[in-house]
Coordinates of C-alpha atoms in Angstrom, one line a residue:
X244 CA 44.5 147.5 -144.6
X245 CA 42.2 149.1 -141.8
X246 CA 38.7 148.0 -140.9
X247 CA 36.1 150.1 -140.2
X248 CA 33.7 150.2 -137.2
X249 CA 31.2 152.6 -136.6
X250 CA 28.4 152.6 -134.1
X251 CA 26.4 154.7 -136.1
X252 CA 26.0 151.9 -138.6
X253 CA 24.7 148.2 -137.7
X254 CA 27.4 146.0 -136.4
X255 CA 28.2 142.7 -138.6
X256 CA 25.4 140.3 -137.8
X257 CA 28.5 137.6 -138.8
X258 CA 32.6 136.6 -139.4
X259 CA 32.7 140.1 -141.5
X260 CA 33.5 144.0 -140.5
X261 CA 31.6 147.1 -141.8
X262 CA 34.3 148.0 -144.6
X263 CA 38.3 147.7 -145.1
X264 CA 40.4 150.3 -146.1
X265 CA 43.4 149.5 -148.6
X266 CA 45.5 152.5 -147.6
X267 CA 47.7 151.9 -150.8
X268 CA 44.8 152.4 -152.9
X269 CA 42.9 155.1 -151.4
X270 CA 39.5 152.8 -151.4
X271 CA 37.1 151.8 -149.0
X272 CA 35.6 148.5 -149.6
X273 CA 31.8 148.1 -147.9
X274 CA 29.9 145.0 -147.1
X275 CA 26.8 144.7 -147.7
X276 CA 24.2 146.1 -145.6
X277 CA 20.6 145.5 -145.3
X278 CA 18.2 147.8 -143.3
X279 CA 19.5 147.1 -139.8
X280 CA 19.4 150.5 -137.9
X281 CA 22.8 151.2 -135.7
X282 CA 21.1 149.7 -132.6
X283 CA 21.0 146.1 -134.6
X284 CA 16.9 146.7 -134.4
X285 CA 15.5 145.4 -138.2
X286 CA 13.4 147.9 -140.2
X287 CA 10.8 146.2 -141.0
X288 CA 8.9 148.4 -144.3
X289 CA 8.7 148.7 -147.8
X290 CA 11.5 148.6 -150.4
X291 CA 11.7 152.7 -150.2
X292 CA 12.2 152.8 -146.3
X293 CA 14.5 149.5 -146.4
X294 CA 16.4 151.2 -149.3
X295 CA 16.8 154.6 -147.1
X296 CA 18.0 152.8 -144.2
X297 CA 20.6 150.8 -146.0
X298 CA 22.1 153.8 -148.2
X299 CA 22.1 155.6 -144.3
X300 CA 24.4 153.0 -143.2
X301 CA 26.4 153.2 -146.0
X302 CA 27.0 156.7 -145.3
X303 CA 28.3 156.2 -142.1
X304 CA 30.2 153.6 -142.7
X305 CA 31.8 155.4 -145.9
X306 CA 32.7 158.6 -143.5
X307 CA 34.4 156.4 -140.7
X308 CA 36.2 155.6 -143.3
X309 CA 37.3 159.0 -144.4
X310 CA 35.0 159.0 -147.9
X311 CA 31.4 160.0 -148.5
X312 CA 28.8 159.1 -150.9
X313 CA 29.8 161.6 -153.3
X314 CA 33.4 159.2 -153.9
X315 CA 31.8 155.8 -154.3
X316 CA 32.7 154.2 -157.7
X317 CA 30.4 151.2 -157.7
X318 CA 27.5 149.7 -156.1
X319 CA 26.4 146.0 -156.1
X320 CA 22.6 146.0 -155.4
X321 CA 20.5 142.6 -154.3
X322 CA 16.8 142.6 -154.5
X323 CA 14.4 139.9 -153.6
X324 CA 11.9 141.1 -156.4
X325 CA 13.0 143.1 -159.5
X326 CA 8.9 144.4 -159.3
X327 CA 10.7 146.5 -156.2
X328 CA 13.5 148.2 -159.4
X329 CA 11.5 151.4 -159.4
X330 CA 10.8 152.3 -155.7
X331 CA 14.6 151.2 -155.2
X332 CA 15.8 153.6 -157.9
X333 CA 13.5 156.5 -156.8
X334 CA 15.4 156.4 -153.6
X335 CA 18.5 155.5 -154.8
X336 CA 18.4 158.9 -156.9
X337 CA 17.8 160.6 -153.8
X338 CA 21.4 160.0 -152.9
X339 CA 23.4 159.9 -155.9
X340 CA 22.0 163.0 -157.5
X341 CA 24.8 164.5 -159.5
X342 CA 26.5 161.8 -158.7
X343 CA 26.2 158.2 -160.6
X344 CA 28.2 155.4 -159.5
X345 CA 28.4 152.5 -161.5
X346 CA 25.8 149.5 -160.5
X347 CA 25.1 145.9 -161.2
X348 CA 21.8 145.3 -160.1
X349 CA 20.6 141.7 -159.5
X350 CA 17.6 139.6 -158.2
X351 CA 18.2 136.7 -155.4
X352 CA 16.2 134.1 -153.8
X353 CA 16.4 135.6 -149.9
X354 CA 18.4 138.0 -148.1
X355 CA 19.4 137.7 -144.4
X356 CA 16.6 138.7 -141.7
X357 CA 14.0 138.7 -144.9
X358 CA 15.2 141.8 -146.0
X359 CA 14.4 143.0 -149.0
X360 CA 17.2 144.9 -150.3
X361 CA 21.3 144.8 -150.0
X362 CA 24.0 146.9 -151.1
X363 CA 27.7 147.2 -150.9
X364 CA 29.7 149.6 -152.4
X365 CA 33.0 150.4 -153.3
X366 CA 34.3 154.4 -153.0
X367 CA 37.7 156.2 -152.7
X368 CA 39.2 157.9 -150.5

């Protein structure tokens, strides 16, 4: 297994990397991410511009890796308010067009930093 580090996505705010590579599998394993631009600076906005930021630093982290948005497989989504479901899916469509992973969408209590929205994902290589 590889981890990934990019420095055009957020470093890990904890005991965690951006993603892991399982060579033997050919899949890229994210962790979540929350709308921390690369810089560590919090976005502080509304569920579309939190959403935007976080699917960003998915991408990067996803082509470090060797993959793209186009591979992933599944996405986990955390939202602090399910009132936020259709703002978060308008954007969400923006980058899985064609393209429709499968998702388990669920509400929680609180995210780190306040944020509003997390996702990780799982893609191939």
């Amino acid at each position: 297994m590889v981890e990934i580090l990019t420095l055009k996505a957020p470093q890990a705010i904890g005991p965690y990397s951006q993603g892991i590579v399982h060579d033997g599998l050919g899949l890229i394993y994210t962790s979540g991410q929350i709308a921390l631009e690369a810089n560590g600076n919090f976005l502080i906005g509304d569920i579309k511009s939190q959403t935007k930021q976080v699917l960003e630093n998915l991408k990067f982290i996803l082509e470090a890796g060797k993959s793209s948005i186009q591979k992933v497989l599944k996405t986990t989504v955390f939202l602090t308010n399910m009132d936020y479901f259709d703002d978060f899916n308008e954007v969400y469509f923006n980058f899985f067009k064609e393209h429709k992973p499968a998702r388990s969408t669920v509400a929680v209590k609180a995210l780190p930093k306040n944020a509003l929205v997390e996702i990780e994902c799982i893609a191939f290589i």
